[in-house]
JSON list of C-alpha atoms in Angstrom, two decimals:
[
{"chain": "Q", "resi": 9, "resn": "UNK", "atom": "CA", "xyz": [23.21, -74.64, -47.35]},
{"chain": "Q", "resi": 10, "resn": "UNK", "atom": "CA", "xyz": [25.26, -74.89, -50.58]},
{"chain": "Q", "resi": 11, "resn": "UNK", "atom": "CA", "xyz": [28.29, -76.69, -49.07]},
{"chain": "Q", "resi": 12, "resn": "UNK", "atom": "CA", "xyz": [31.46, -76.06, -51.08]},
{"chain": "Q", "resi": 13, "resn": "UNK", "atom": "CA", "xyz": [31.11, -74.08, -54.30]},
{"chain": "Q", "resi": 14, "resn": "UNK", "atom": "CA", "xyz": [33.72, -73.51, -57.00]},
{"chain": "Q", "resi": 15, "resn": "UNK", "atom": "CA", "xyz": [33.90, -71.16, -59.95]},
{"chain": "Q", "resi": 16, "resn": "UNK", "atom": "CA", "xyz": [34.37, -71.49, -62.83]},
{"chain": "Q", "resi": 17, "resn": "UNK", "atom": "CA", "xyz": [33.33, -75.03, -63.77]},
{"chain": "Q", "resi": 18, "resn": "UNK", "atom": "CA", "xyz": [35.41, -75.04, -66.96]},
{"chain": "Q", "resi": 19, "resn": "UNK", "atom": "CA", "xyz": [38.26, -72.88, -68.20]},
{"chain": "Q", "resi": 20, "resn": "UNK", "atom": "CA", "xyz": [40.60, -72.90, -71.17]},
{"chain": "Q", "resi": 21, "resn": "UNK", "atom": "CA", "xyz": [43.80, -70.85, -70.97]},
{"chain": "Q", "resi": 22, "resn": "UNK", "atom": "CA", "xyz": [46.74, -70.25, -73.23]},
{"chain": "Q", "resi": 23, "resn": "UNK", "atom": "CA", "xyz": [50.23, -70.85, -71.94]},
{"chain": "Q", "resi": 24, "resn": "UNK", "atom": "CA", "xyz": [51.38, -67.86, -69.91]},
{"chain": "Q", "resi": 25, "resn": "UNK", "atom": "CA", "xyz": [47.93, -66.56, -69.04]},
{"chain": "Q", "resi": 26, "resn": "UNK", "atom": "CA", "xyz": [46.89, -66.12, -65.44]},
{"chain": "Q", "resi": 27, "resn": "UNK", "atom": "CA", "xyz": [43.67, -66.90, -63.62]},
{"chain": "Q", "resi": 28, "resn": "UNK", "atom": "CA", "xyz": [42.16, -67.38, -60.18]},
{"chain": "Q", "resi": 29, "resn": "UNK", "atom": "CA", "xyz": [39.97, -70.29, -59.16]},
{"chain": "Q", "resi": 30, "resn": "UNK", "atom": "CA", "xyz": [37.44, -69.36, -56.53]},
{"chain": "Q", "resi": 31, "resn": "UNK", "atom": "CA", "xyz": [36.18, -71.52, -53.67]},
{"chain": "Q", "resi": 32, "resn": "UNK", "atom": "CA", "xyz": [33.70, -70.77, -50.93]},
{"chain": "Q", "resi": 33, "resn": "UNK", "atom": "CA", "xyz": [32.12, -72.81, -48.14]},
{"chain": "Q", "resi": 34, "resn": "UNK", "atom": "CA", "xyz": [29.15, -71.97, -45.95]},
{"chain": "Q", "resi": 35, "resn": "UNK", "atom": "CA", "xyz": [29.65, -74.62, -43.27]},
{"chain": "Q", "resi": 36, "resn": "UNK", "atom": "CA", "xyz": [31.80, -72.49, -40.96]},
{"chain": "Q", "resi": 37, "resn": "UNK", "atom": "CA", "xyz": [34.77, -74.85, -41.36]},
{"chain": "Q", "resi": 38, "resn": "UNK", "atom": "CA", "xyz": [38.19, -73.68, -40.30]},
{"chain": "Q", "resi": 39, "resn": "UNK", "atom": "CA", "xyz": [40.33, -75.73, -42.69]},
{"chain": "Q", "resi": 40, "resn": "UNK", "atom": "CA", "xyz": [40.27, -75.57, -46.48]},
{"chain": "Q", "resi": 41, "resn": "UNK", "atom": "CA", "xyz": [42.24, -77.35, -49.20]},
{"chain": "Q", "resi": 42, "resn": "UNK", "atom": "CA", "xyz": [43.10, -77.25, -52.89]},
{"chain": "Q", "resi": 43, "resn": "UNK", "atom": "CA", "xyz": [43.76, -80.50, -54.76]},
{"chain": "Q", "resi": 44, "resn": "UNK", "atom": "CA", "xyz": [44.45, -81.40, -58.34]},
{"chain": "Q", "resi": 45, "resn": "UNK", "atom": "CA", "xyz": [43.25, -84.66, -59.87]},
{"chain": "Q", "resi": 46, "resn": "UNK", "atom": "CA", "xyz": [45.11, -86.29, -62.72]},
{"chain": "Q", "resi": 47, "resn": "UNK", "atom": "CA", "xyz": [44.40, -89.70, -64.29]},
{"chain": "Q", "resi": 48, "resn": "UNK", "atom": "CA", "xyz": [46.08, -92.54, -62.42]},
{"chain": "Q", "resi": 49, "resn": "UNK", "atom": "CA", "xyz": [47.43, -90.24, -59.71]},
{"chain": "Q", "resi": 50, "resn": "UNK", "atom": "CA", "xyz": [44.48, -89.72, -57.42]},
{"chain": "Q", "resi": 51, "resn": "UNK", "atom": "CA", "xyz": [44.22, -86.36, -55.69]},
{"chain": "Q", "resi": 52, "resn": "UNK", "atom": "CA", "xyz": [47.33, -84.41, -54.78]},
{"chain": "Q", "resi": 53, "resn": "UNK", "atom": "CA", "xyz": [47.31, -81.59, -52.29]},
{"chain": "Q", "resi": 54, "resn": "UNK", "atom": "CA", "xyz": [48.45, -78.24, -53.69]},
{"chain": "Q", "resi": 55, "resn": "UNK", "atom": "CA", "xyz": [47.93, -75.91, -50.71]},
{"chain": "Q", "resi": 56, "resn": "UNK", "atom": "CA", "xyz": [45.90, -75.91, -47.54]},
{"chain": "Q", "resi": 57, "resn": "UNK", "atom": "CA", "xyz": [44.75, -73.43, -44.94]},
{"chain": "Q", "resi": 58, "resn": "UNK", "atom": "CA", "xyz": [44.35, -74.57, -41.36]},
{"chain": "Q", "resi": 59, "resn": "UNK", "atom": "CA", "xyz": [42.50, -71.42, -40.41]},
{"chain": "Q", "resi": 60, "resn": "UNK", "atom": "CA", "xyz": [41.75, -67.93, -41.58]},
{"chain": "Q", "resi": 61, "resn": "UNK", "atom": "CA", "xyz": [45.02, -66.08, -42.16]},
{"chain": "Q", "resi": 62, "resn": "UNK", "atom": "CA", "xyz": [47.25, -69.15, -42.55]},
{"chain": "Q", "resi": 63, "resn": "UNK", "atom": "CA", "xyz": [48.30, -71.11, -45.62]},
{"chain": "Q", "resi": 64, "resn": "UNK", "atom": "CA", "xyz": [50.80, -73.91, -46.17]},
{"chain": "Q", "resi": 65, "resn": "UNK", "atom": "CA", "xyz": [52.25, -75.84, -49.08]},
{"chain": "Q", "resi": 66, "resn": "UNK", "atom": "CA", "xyz": [51.10, -79.33, -49.90]},
{"chain": "Q", "resi": 67, "resn": "UNK", "atom": "CA", "xyz": [52.68, -81.95, -52.17]},
{"chain": "Q", "resi": 68, "resn": "UNK", "atom": "CA", "xyz": [52.65, -80.00, -55.46]},
{"chain": "Q", "resi": 69, "resn": "UNK", "atom": "CA", "xyz": [52.66, -76.23, -54.79]},
{"chain": "Q", "resi": 70, "resn": "UNK", "atom": "CA", "xyz": [54.98, -75.08, -57.60]},
{"chain": "Q", "resi": 71, "resn": "UNK", "atom": "CA", "xyz": [53.29, -72.71, -60.03]},
{"chain": "Q", "resi": 72, "resn": "UNK", "atom": "CA", "xyz": [50.42, -71.86, -57.69]},
{"chain": "Q", "resi": 73, "resn": "UNK", "atom": "CA", "xyz": [49.57, -69.30, -55.04]},
{"chain": "Q", "resi": 74, "resn": "UNK", "atom": "CA", "xyz": [46.65, -69.16, -52.63]},
{"chain": "Q", "resi": 75, "resn": "UNK", "atom": "CA", "xyz": [44.77, -66.60, -50.59]},
{"chain": "Q", "resi": 76, "resn": "UNK", "atom": "CA", "xyz": [42.55, -67.28, -47.61]},
{"chain": "Q", "resi": 77, "resn": "UNK", "atom": "CA", "xyz": [40.45, -64.19, -47.96]},
{"chain": "Q", "resi": 78, "resn": "UNK", "atom": "CA", "xyz": [38.26, -64.89, -44.95]},
{"chain": "Q", "resi": 79, "resn": "UNK", "atom": "CA", "xyz": [36.85, -67.93, -43.22]},
{"chain": "Q", "resi": 80, "resn": "UNK", "atom": "CA", "xyz": [34.55, -68.72, -46.14]},
{"chain": "Q", "resi": 81, "resn": "UNK", "atom": "CA", "xyz": [36.81, -68.19, -49.16]},
{"chain": "Q", "resi": 82, "resn": "UNK", "atom": "CA", "xyz": [40.04, -69.81, -50.35]},
{"chain": "Q", "resi": 83, "resn": "UNK", "atom": "CA", "xyz": [41.28, -68.95, -53.84]},
{"chain": "Q", "resi": 84, "resn": "UNK", "atom": "CA", "xyz": [43.94, -70.58, -56.01]},
{"chain": "Q", "resi": 85, "resn": "UNK", "atom": "CA", "xyz": [45.94, -68.51, -58.50]},
{"chain": "Q", "resi": 86, "resn": "UNK", "atom": "CA", "xyz": [47.95, -69.57, -61.50]},
{"chain": "Q", "resi": 87, "resn": "UNK", "atom": "CA", "xyz": [50.26, -66.68, -62.35]},
{"chain": "Q", "resi": 88, "resn": "UNK", "atom": "CA", "xyz": [51.60, -68.08, -65.63]},
{"chain": "Q", "resi": 89, "resn": "UNK", "atom": "CA", "xyz": [49.73, -71.17, -66.75]},
{"chain": "Q", "resi": 90, "resn": "UNK", "atom": "CA", "xyz": [51.59, -74.12, -68.25]},
{"chain": "Q", "resi": 91, "resn": "UNK", "atom": "CA", "xyz": [50.24, -77.19, -70.11]},
{"chain": "Q", "resi": 92, "resn": "UNK", "atom": "CA", "xyz": [51.35, -79.33, -67.13]},
{"chain": "Q", "resi": 93, "resn": "UNK", "atom": "CA", "xyz": [48.67, -77.56, -65.09]},
{"chain": "Q", "resi": 94, "resn": "UNK", "atom": "CA", "xyz": [45.91, -79.03, -67.21]},
{"chain": "Q", "resi": 95, "resn": "UNK", "atom": "CA", "xyz": [43.89, -80.89, -64.59]},
{"chain": "Q", "resi": 96, "resn": "UNK", "atom": "CA", "xyz": [40.70, -80.99, -62.57]},
{"chain": "Q", "resi": 97, "resn": "UNK", "atom": "CA", "xyz": [40.95, -78.84, -59.45]},
{"chain": "Q", "resi": 98, "resn": "UNK", "atom": "CA", "xyz": [38.98, -79.56, -56.31]},
{"chain": "Q", "resi": 99, "resn": "UNK", "atom": "CA", "xyz": [38.47, -77.41, -53.27]},
{"chain": "Q", "resi": 100, "resn": "UNK", "atom": "CA", "xyz": [37.53, -79.00, -49.95]},
{"chain": "Q", "resi": 101, "resn": "UNK", "atom": "CA", "xyz": [36.77, -77.94, -46.41]},
{"chain": "Q", "resi": 102, "resn": "UNK", "atom": "CA", "xyz": [37.07, -79.95, -43.23]},
{"chain": "Q", "resi": 103, "resn": "UNK", "atom": "CA", "xyz": [34.52, -80.73, -40.57]},
{"chain": "Q", "resi": 104, "resn": "UNK", "atom": "CA", "xyz": [37.15, -81.20, -37.89]},
{"chain": "Q", "resi": 105, "resn": "UNK", "atom": "CA", "xyz": [34.87, -82.79, -35.35]},
{"chain": "Q", "resi": 106, "resn": "UNK", "atom": "CA", "xyz": [34.05, -85.63, -37.76]},
{"chain": "Q", "resi": 107, "resn": "UNK", "atom": "CA", "xyz": [37.33, -85.83, -39.65]},
{"chain": "Q", "resi": 108, "resn": "UNK", "atom": "CA", "xyz": [35.43, -85.47, -42.92]},
{"chain": "Q", "resi": 109, "resn": "UNK", "atom": "CA", "xyz": [36.44, -83.36, -45.89]},
{"chain": "Q", "resi": 110, "resn": "UNK", "atom": "CA", "xyz": [33.65, -81.95, -48.05]},
{"chain": "Q", "resi": 111, "resn": "UNK", "atom": "CA", "xyz": [34.50, -81.42, -51.71]},
{"chain": "Q", "resi": 112, "resn": "UNK", "atom": "CA", "xyz": [33.33, -78.93, -54.27]},
{"chain": "Q", "resi": 113, "resn": "UNK", "atom": "CA", "xyz": [32.21, -80.01, -57.77]},
{"chain": "Q", "resi": 114, "resn": "UNK", "atom": "CA", "xyz": [35.58, -79.21, -59.37]},
{"chain": "Q", "resi": 115, "resn": "UNK", "atom": "CA", "xyz": [37.02, -76.91, -62.04]},
{"chain": "Q", "resi": 116, "resn": "UNK", "atom": "CA", "xyz": [38.21, -78.52, -65.26]},
{"chain": "Q", "resi": 117, "resn": "UNK", "atom": "CA", "xyz": [41.16, -76.49, -66.53]},
{"chain": "Q", "resi": 118, "resn": "UNK", "atom": "CA", "xyz": [42.84, -76.91, -69.90]},
{"chain": "Q", "resi": 119, "resn": "UNK", "atom": "CA", "xyz": [46.05, -75.05, -70.72]},
{"chain": "Q", "resi": 120, "resn": "UNK", "atom": "CA", "xyz": [46.93, -74.98, -74.41]},
{"chain": "A", "resi": 2, "resn": "UNK", "atom": "CA", "xyz": [54.77, -89.95, -43.75]},
{"chain": "A", "resi": 3, "resn": "UNK", "atom": "CA", "xyz": [51.83, -91.97, -44.98]},
{"chain": "A", "resi": 4, "resn": "UNK", "atom": "CA", "xyz": [51.16, -93.56, -48.35]},
{"chain": "A", "resi": 5, "resn": "UNK", "atom": "CA", "xyz": [48.28, -95.45, -49.94]},
{"chain": "A", "resi": 6, "resn": "UNK", "atom": "CA", "xyz": [48.29, -98.12, -52.63]},
{"chain": "A", "resi": 7, "resn": "UNK", "atom": "CA", "xyz": [45.13, -99.14, -54.42]},
{"chain": "A", "resi": 8, "resn": "UNK", "atom": "CA", "xyz": [45.97, -102.42, -56.00]},
{"chain": "A", "resi": 9, "resn": "UNK", "atom": "CA", "xyz": [43.53, -102.33, -58.91]},
{"chain": "A", "resi": 10, "resn": "UNK", "atom": "CA", "xyz": [43.10, -99.39, -61.25]},
{"chain": "A", "resi": 11, "resn": "UNK", "atom": "CA", "xyz": [39.94, -100.87, -62.81]},
{"chain": "A", "resi": 12, "resn": "UNK", "atom": "CA", "xyz": [37.48, -103.49, -61.61]},
{"chain": "A", "resi": 13, "resn": "UNK", "atom": "CA", "xyz": [34.79, -104.69, -64.03]},
{"chain": "A", "resi": 14, "resn": "UNK", "atom": "CA", "xyz": [31.95, -106.67, -62.48]},
{"chain": "A", "resi": 15, "resn": "UNK", "atom": "CA", "xyz": [28.46, -107.82, -63.39]},
{"chain": "A", "resi": 16, "resn": "UNK", "atom": "CA", "xyz": [25.41, -106.48, -61.64]},
{"chain": "A", "resi": 17, "resn": "UNK", "atom": "CA", "xyz": [24.48, -108.37, -58.43]},
{"chain": "A", "resi": 18, "resn": "UNK", "atom": "CA", "xyz": [27.97, -109.90, -58.16]},
{"chain": "A", "resi": 19, "resn": "UNK", "atom": "CA", "xyz": [30.16, -109.25, -55.11]},
{"chain": "A", "resi": 20, "resn": "UNK", "atom": "CA", "xyz": [33.10, -106.90, -55.34]},
{"chain": "A", "resi": 21, "resn": "UNK", "atom": "CA", "xyz": [36.24, -106.09, -53.36]},
{"chain": "A", "resi": 22, "resn": "UNK", "atom": "CA", "xyz": [38.36, -102.99, -53.92]},
{"chain": "A", "resi": 23, "resn": "UNK", "atom": "CA", "xyz": [41.75, -103.35, -52.32]},
{"chain": "A", "resi": 24, "resn": "UNK", "atom": "CA", "xyz": [43.63, -100.70, -50.38]},
{"chain": "A", "resi": 25, "resn": "UNK", "atom": "CA", "xyz": [46.93, -100.98, -48.52]},
{"chain": "A", "resi": 26, "resn": "UNK", "atom": "CA", "xyz": [48.58, -98.20, -46.57]},
{"chain": "A", "resi": 27, "resn": "UNK", "atom": "CA", "xyz": [51.89, -97.53, -44.89]},
{"chain": "A", "resi": 28, "resn": "UNK", "atom": "CA", "xyz": [52.46, -95.38, -41.84]},
{"chain": "A", "resi": 29, "resn": "UNK", "atom": "CA", "xyz": [54.76, -95.25, -38.85]},
{"chain": "A", "resi": 30, "resn": "UNK", "atom": "CA", "xyz": [51.98, -93.80, -36.68]},
{"chain": "A", "resi": 31, "resn": "UNK", "atom": "CA", "xyz": [48.34, -94.56, -35.98]},
{"chain": "A", "resi": 32, "resn": "UNK", "atom": "CA", "xyz": [46.01, -93.63, -38.80]},
{"chain": "A", "resi": 33, "resn": "UNK", "atom": "CA", "xyz": [42.47, -92.84, -39.74]},
{"chain": "A", "resi": 34, "resn": "UNK", "atom": "CA", "xyz": [41.25, -94.43, -42.97]},
{"chain": "A", "resi": 35, "resn": "UNK", "atom": "CA", "xyz": [38.63, -93.31, -45.46]},
{"chain": "A", "resi": 36, "resn": "UNK", "atom": "CA", "xyz": [36.90, -94.39, -48.64]},
{"chain": "A", "resi": 37, "resn": "UNK", "atom": "CA", "xyz": [35.58, -91.67, -50.93]},
{"chain": "A", "resi": 38, "resn": "UNK", "atom": "CA", "xyz": [33.42, -92.17, -54.04]},
{"chain": "A", "resi": 39, "resn": "UNK", "atom": "CA", "xyz": [33.40, -89.99, -57.13]},
{"chain": "A", "resi": 40, "resn": "UNK", "atom": "CA", "xyz": [30.50, -90.30, -59.57]},
{"chain": "A", "resi": 41, "resn": "UNK", "atom": "CA", "xyz": [31.10, -89.09, -63.13]},
{"chain": "A", "resi": 42, "resn": "UNK", "atom": "CA", "xyz": [31.69, -85.33, -63.38]},
{"chain": "A", "resi": 43, "resn": "UNK", "atom": "CA", "xyz": [31.20, -84.79, -59.65]},
{"chain": "A", "resi": 44, "resn": "UNK", "atom": "CA", "xyz": [33.31, -84.09, -56.60]},
{"chain": "A", "resi": 45, "resn": "UNK", "atom": "CA", "xyz": [34.25, -86.69, -54.02]},
{"chain": "A", "resi": 46, "resn": "UNK", "atom": "CA", "xyz": [31.83, -87.84, -51.33]},
{"chain": "A", "resi": 47, "resn": "UNK", "atom": "CA", "xyz": [32.75, -89.67, -48.15]},
{"chain": "A", "resi": 48, "resn": "UNK", "atom": "CA", "xyz": [31.58, -93.29, -48.30]},
{"chain": "A", "resi": 49, "resn": "UNK", "atom": "CA", "xyz": [32.84, -94.54, -44.94]},
{"chain": "A", "resi": 50, "resn": "UNK", "atom": "CA", "xyz": [35.63, -94.04, -42.44]},
{"chain": "A", "resi": 51, "resn": "UNK", "atom": "CA", "xyz": [37.52, -95.82, -39.70]},
{"chain": "A", "resi": 52, "resn": "UNK", "atom": "CA", "xyz": [38.63, -93.68, -36.77]},
{"chain": "A", "resi": 53, "resn": "UNK", "atom": "CA", "xyz": [38.63, -96.12, -33.85]},
{"chain": "A", "resi": 54, "resn": "UNK", "atom": "CA", "xyz": [36.58, -98.88, -32.27]},
{"chain": "A", "resi": 55, "resn": "UNK", "atom": "CA", "xyz": [35.08, -101.66, -34.37]},
{"chain": "A", "resi": 56, "resn": "UNK", "atom": "CA", "xyz": [37.34, -102.56, -37.26]},
{"chain": "A", "resi": 57, "resn": "UNK", "atom": "CA", "xyz": [34.35, -103.20, -39.53]},
{"chain": "A", "resi": 58, "resn": "UNK", "atom": "CA", "xyz": [32.65, -100.06, -40.77]},
{"chain": "A", "resi": 59, "resn": "UNK", "atom": "CA", "xyz": [29.60, -99.78, -43.00]},
{"chain": "A", "resi": 60, "resn": "UNK", "atom": "CA", "xyz": [28.04, -97.23, -45.32]},
{"chain": "A", "resi": 61, "resn": "UNK", "atom": "CA", "xyz": [24.35, -96.56, -45.79]},
{"chain": "A", "resi": 62, "resn": "UNK", "atom": "CA", "xyz": [24.33, -98.03, -49.30]},
{"chain": "A", "resi": 63, "resn": "UNK", "atom": "CA", "xyz": [25.66, -101.49, -48.46]},
{"chain": "A", "resi": 64, "resn": "UNK", "atom": "CA", "xyz": [29.43, -101.07, -48.68]},
{"chain": "A", "resi": 65, "resn": "UNK", "atom": "CA", "xyz": [31.67, -102.15, -45.84]},
{"chain": "A", "resi": 66, "resn": "UNK", "atom": "CA", "xyz": [35.38, -101.98, -45.12]},
{"chain": "A", "resi": 67, "resn": "UNK", "atom": "CA", "xyz": [37.53, -103.72, -42.56]},
{"chain": "A", "resi": 68, "resn": "UNK", "atom": "CA", "xyz": [40.58, -102.19, -40.95]},
{"chain": "A", "resi": 69, "resn": "UNK", "atom": "CA", "xyz": [43.32, -104.81, -40.66]},
{"chain": "A", "resi": 70, "resn": "UNK", "atom": "CA", "xyz": [46.25, -103.38, -38.74]},
{"chain": "A", "resi": 71, "resn": "UNK", "atom": "CA", "xyz": [48.52, -106.40, -39.12]},
{"chain": "A", "resi": 72, "resn": "UNK", "atom": "CA", "xyz": [48.11, -106.41, -42.90]},
{"chain": "A", "resi": 73, "resn": "UNK", "atom": "CA", "xyz": [47.88, -102.59, -43.13]},
{"chain": "A", "resi": 74, "resn": "UNK", "atom": "CA", "xyz": [44.80, -102.91, -45.29]},
{"chain": "A", "resi": 75, "resn": "UNK", "atom": "CA", "xyz": [41.38, -101.31, -45.56]},
{"chain": "A", "resi": 76, "resn": "UNK", "atom": "CA", "xyz": [39.60, -103.19, -48.33]},
{"chain": "A", "resi": 77, "resn": "UNK", "atom": "CA", "xyz": [36.15, -102.12, -49.50]},
{"chain": "A", "resi": 78, "resn": "UNK", "atom": "CA", "xyz": [33.51, -104.76, -50.16]},
{"chain": "A", "resi": 79, "resn": "UNK", "atom": "CA", "xyz": [29.93, -105.03, -51.30]},
{"chain": "A", "resi": 80, "resn": "UNK", "atom": "CA", "xyz": [28.08, -108.36, -51.52]},
{"chain": "A", "resi": 81, "resn": "UNK", "atom": "CA", "xyz": [25.88, -107.37, -54.47]},
{"chain": "A", "resi": 82, "resn": "UNK", "atom": "CA", "xyz": [26.58, -104.35, -56.68]},
{"chain": "A", "resi": 83, "resn": "UNK", "atom": "CA", "xyz": [24.17, -102.23, -58.71]},
{"chain": "A", "resi": 84, "resn": "UNK", "atom": "CA", "xyz": [24.63, -100.34, -61.94]},
{"chain": "A", "resi": 85, "resn": "UNK", "atom": "CA", "xyz": [24.45, -97.15, -59.88]},
{"chain": "A", "resi": 86, "resn": "UNK", "atom": "CA", "xyz": [27.64, -98.14, -58.02]},
{"chain": "A", "resi": 87, "resn": "UNK", "atom": "CA", "xyz": [29.65, -97.42, -61.16]},
{"chain": "A", "resi": 88, "resn": "UNK", "atom": "CA", "xyz": [32.12, -94.75, -60.03]},
{"chain": "A", "resi": 89, "resn": "UNK", "atom": "CA", "xyz": [35.71, -94.15, -59.04]},
{"chain": "A", "resi": 90, "resn": "UNK", "atom": "CA", "xyz": [36.63, -95.07, -55.48]},
{"chain": "A", "resi": 91, "resn": "UNK", "atom": "CA", "xyz": [39.49, -93.52, -53.56]},
{"chain": "A", "resi": 92, "resn": "UNK", "atom": "CA", "xyz": [41.11, -94.81, -50.40]},
{"chain": "A", "resi": 93, "resn": "UNK", "atom": "CA", "xyz": [42.72, -92.17, -48.17]},
{"chain": "A", "resi": 94, "resn": "UNK", "atom": "CA", "xyz": [44.76, -92.11, -44.98]},
{"chain": "A", "resi": 95, "resn": "UNK", "atom": "CA", "xyz": [45.47, -89.48, -42.35]},
{"chain": "A", "resi": 96, "resn": "UNK", "atom": "CA", "xyz": [47.73, -89.61, -39.34]},
{"chain": "A", "resi": 97, "resn": "UNK", "atom": "CA", "xyz": [45.50, -89.73, -36.28]},
{"chain": "A", "resi": 98, "resn": "UNK", "atom": "CA", "xyz": [47.54, -87.01, -34.59]},
{"chain": "A", "resi": 99, "resn": "UNK", "atom": "CA", "xyz": [48.84, -83.84, -36.15]},
{"chain": "A", "resi": 100, "resn": "UNK", "atom": "CA", "xyz": [47.33, -81.83, -38.97]},
{"chain": "A", "resi": 101, "resn": "UNK", "atom": "CA", "xyz": [44.36, -82.95, -41.07]},
{"chain": "A", "resi": 102, "resn": "UNK", "atom": "CA", "xyz": [46.05, -83.79, -44.35]},
{"chain": "A", "resi": 103, "resn": "UNK", "atom": "CA", "xyz": [44.61, -86.65, -46.35]},
{"chain": "A", "resi": 104, "resn": "UNK", "atom": "CA", "xyz": [46.83, -88.79, -48.56]},
{"chain": "A", "resi": 105, "resn": "UNK", "atom": "CA", "xyz": [44.87, -90.37, -51.42]},
{"chain": "A", "resi": 106, "resn": "UNK", "atom": "CA", "xyz": [45.44, -93.50, -53.40]},
{"chain": "A", "resi": 107, "resn": "UNK", "atom": "CA", "xyz": [45.37, -93.41, -57.21]},
{"chain": "A", "resi": 108, "resn": "UNK", "atom": "CA", "xyz": [41.76, -94.59, -57.35]},
{"chain": "A", "resi": 109, "resn": "UNK", "atom": "CA", "xyz": [39.91, -97.69, -58.56]},
{"chain": "A", "resi": 110, "resn": "UNK", "atom": "CA", "xyz": [37.37, -97.37, -61.32]},
{"chain": "A", "resi": 111, "resn": "UNK", "atom": "CA", "xyz": [34.45, -99.74, -60.66]},
{"chain": "A", "resi": 112, "resn": "UNK", "atom": "CA", "xyz": [32.43, -100.55, -63.76]},
{"chain": "A", "resi": 113, "resn": "UNK", "atom": "CA", "xyz": [29.21, -102.50, -63.15]},
{"chain": "A", "resi": 114, "resn": "UNK", "atom": "CA", "xyz": [27.79, -104.19, -66.24]},
{"chain": "A", "resi": 115, "resn": "UNK", "atom": "CA", "xyz": [24.25, -105.49, -66.73]}
]
């Protein structure tokens, strides 16, 4: 049981490049989330998916898109990266019965 | 909407001393409250949570937090800290009804010194 996994762990992009951050969970959770973590700002929700086939915007969705490929996988795409998107990105899934979110190890993204 | 304020961005403390990390929230509806811990270069882990019932909740590693509705607070305490408690701690709130979206505070960095 791996929990929540994220790939890649580190990435460096140039301004304007695109990339997809991958997230998968093996806990059969319905809900999944993407957050970004910036110093002094805590975690801010980018997008979430209440269930397979649905996605909704969070606090800071501009510049991002998501895909809930199936129940296990929830990917985050940056179509044209900007330096303001330099951050650590966390994926999480929710054990609804216990109101607990489980987090992946994070992806550290630098946009030059 | 809900919001969370963590009153201290950094808390330095000596080993075996007590510590309190402060968290205040605002909400017009009933809430669930959480403390998460993030060790260096890792994701967040749930430390403890208040959903209902006893207002004092405890974690397995000696932390406790008390839900105070009148003061809209959920402060985290430990009577004697260890070096291994060095981490960043996040308070989070969720409306008890409606969708499961957590709102996080900015975090408090706890540094335990020998």
